[in-house]
Short mmCIF file of C-alpha atoms in Angstrom, two decimals:
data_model
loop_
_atom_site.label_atom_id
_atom_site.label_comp_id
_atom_site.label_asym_id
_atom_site.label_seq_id
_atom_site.Cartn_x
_atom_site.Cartn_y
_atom_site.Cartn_z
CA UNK D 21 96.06 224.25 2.69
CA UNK D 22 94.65 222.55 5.65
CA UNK D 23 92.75 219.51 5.11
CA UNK D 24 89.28 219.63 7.57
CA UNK D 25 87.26 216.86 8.15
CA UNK D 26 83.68 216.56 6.77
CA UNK D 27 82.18 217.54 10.25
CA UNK D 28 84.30 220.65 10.76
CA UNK D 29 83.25 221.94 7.45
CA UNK D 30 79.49 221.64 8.24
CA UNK D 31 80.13 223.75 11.49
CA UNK D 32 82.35 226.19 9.64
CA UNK D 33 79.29 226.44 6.97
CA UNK D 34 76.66 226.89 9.56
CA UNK D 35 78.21 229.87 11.15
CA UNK D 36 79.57 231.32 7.92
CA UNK D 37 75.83 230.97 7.21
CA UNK D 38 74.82 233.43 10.58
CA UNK D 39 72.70 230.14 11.48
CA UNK D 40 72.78 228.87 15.20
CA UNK D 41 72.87 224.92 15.37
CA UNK D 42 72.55 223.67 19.07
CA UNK D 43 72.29 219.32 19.46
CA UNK D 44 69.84 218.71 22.01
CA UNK D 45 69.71 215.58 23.53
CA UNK D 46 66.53 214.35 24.57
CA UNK D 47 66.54 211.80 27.48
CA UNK D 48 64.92 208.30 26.65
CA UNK D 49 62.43 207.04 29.94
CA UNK D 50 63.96 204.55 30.96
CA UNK D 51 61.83 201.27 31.61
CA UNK D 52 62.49 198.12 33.87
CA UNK D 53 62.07 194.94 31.75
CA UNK D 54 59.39 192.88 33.62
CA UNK D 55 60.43 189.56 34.88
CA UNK D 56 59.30 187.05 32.27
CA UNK D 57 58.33 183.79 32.96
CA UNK D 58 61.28 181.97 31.32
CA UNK D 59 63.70 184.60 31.75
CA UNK D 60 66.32 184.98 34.71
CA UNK D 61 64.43 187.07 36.60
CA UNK D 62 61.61 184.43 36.96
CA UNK D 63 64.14 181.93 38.12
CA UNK D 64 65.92 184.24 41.04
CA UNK D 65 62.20 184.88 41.93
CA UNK D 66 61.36 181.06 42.03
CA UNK D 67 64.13 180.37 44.42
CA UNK D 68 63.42 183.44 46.76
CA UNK D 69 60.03 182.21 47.02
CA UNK D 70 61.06 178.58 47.40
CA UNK D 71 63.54 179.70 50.46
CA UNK D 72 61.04 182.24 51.80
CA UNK D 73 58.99 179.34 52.47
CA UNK D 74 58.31 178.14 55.90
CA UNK D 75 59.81 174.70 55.94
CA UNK D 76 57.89 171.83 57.78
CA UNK D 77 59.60 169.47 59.32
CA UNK D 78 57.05 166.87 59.62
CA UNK D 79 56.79 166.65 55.47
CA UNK D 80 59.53 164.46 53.95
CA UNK D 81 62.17 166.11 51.65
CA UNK D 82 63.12 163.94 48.75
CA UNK D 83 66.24 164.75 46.49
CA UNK D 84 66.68 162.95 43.03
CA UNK D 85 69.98 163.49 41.48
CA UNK D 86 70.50 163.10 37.77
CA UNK D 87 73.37 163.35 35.56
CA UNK D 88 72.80 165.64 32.69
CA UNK D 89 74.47 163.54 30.07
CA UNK D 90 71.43 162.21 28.32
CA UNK D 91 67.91 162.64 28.35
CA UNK D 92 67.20 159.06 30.31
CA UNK D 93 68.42 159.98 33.33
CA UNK D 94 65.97 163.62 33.05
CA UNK D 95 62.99 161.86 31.89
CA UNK D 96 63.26 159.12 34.62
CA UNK D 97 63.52 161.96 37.15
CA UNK D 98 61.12 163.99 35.94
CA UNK D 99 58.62 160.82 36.03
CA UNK D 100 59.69 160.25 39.86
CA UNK D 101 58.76 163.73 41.04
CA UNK D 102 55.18 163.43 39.58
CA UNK D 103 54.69 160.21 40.81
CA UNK D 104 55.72 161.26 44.34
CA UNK D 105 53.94 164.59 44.39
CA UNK D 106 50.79 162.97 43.09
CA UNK D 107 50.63 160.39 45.46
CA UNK D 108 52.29 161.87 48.95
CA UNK D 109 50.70 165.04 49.79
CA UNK D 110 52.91 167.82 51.33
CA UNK D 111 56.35 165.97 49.56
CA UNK D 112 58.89 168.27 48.39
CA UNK D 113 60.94 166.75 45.43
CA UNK D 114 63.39 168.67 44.10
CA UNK D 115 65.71 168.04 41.22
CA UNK D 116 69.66 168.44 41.23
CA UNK D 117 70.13 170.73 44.03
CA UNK D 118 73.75 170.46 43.72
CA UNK D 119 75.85 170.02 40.30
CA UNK D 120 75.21 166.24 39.70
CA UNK D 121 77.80 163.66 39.15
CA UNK D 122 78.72 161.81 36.12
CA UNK D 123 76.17 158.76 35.27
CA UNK D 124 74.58 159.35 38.78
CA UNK D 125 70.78 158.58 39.29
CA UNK D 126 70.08 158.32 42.96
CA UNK D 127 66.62 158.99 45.13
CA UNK D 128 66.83 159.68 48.43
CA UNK D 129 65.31 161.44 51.25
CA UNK D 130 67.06 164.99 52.29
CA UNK D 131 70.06 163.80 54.78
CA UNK D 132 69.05 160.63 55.54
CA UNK D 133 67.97 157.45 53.40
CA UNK D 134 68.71 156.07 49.98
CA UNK D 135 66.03 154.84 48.05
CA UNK D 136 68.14 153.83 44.98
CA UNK D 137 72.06 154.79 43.86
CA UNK D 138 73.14 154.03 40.93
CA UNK D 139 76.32 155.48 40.85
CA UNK D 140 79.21 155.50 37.25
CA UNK D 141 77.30 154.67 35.42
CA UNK D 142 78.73 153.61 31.74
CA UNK D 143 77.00 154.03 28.37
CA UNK D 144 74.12 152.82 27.61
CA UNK D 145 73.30 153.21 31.56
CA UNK D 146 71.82 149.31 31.47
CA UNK D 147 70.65 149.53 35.07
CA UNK D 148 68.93 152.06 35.51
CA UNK D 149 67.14 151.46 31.76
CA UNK D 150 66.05 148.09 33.34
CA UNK D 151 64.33 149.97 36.20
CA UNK D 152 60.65 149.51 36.44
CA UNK D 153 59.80 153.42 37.35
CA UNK D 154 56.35 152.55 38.74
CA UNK D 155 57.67 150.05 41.30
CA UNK D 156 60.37 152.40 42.27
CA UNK D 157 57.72 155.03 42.89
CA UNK D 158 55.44 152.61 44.34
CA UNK D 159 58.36 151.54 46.89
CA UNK D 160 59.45 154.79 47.34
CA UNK D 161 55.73 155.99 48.18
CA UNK D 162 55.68 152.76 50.95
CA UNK D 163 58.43 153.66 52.38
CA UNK D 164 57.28 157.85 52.79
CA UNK D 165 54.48 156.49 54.62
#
């Protein structure tokens, strides 16, 4: 005696039964996910519209780097870039364009001058806690201009 599996039986019973069983396989449409806004596709569309953009020379570039090790250091930049792009028209600020370094906050214009390094920074990152933000942006904007 041979022992058959439950799916050989049910074929041997379906033509011992005369009856004709054919699988047909119906083919799902297949859909493209749209891009959603916090999704990945959003972000690779963000950056080939930011470098499809016709840089100006004349408008200054500013780069703030910030460590990702606490909140601080994001909240402080965060507070920069609206400061600047409220008060400069035409400045582009962008955040961490590179990985950043370890208890790094440091302004500075794209390839040229340093508004403020704070480099190393230890636990419980005293400087740059004892920064007044609105003087730094207001010395910052003087400087811009």
């Amino acid at each position: 005696m041979d022992r058959q599996t439950r799916s050989a039986t049910q074929q041997n019973g379906a033509k011992a039964a005369g009856s004709v069983a054919k699988q047909v396989k119906l083919a799902s449409p297949k859909r493209k996910k749209p891009a959603t806004e916090t999704g990945r596709g959003a972000k690779k569309a963000k950056k080939e519209e930011e470098a499809a953009e016709v840089e100006d020379p004349t408008k200054p570039k500013i780069v703030i780097e910030h460590c990702k090790q606490c909140n601080a250091f994001k909240t402080r930049a965060i507070q920069v870039k609206e400061g600047l792009e409220g008060a400069v028209p035409g400045v582009t600020v962008t955040l961490n364009p590179e990985k950043p370094r370890r208890g790094c906050f440091e302004i500075r214009v794209e390839g040229g001058e340093t508004f403020i390094s704070l480099l190393e920074m230890k636990r419980p990152f005293a400087p740059m806690k004892a920064l007044d933000m609105e003087e730094v942006i207001e010395d910052i904007i003087k400087k811009i201009k």
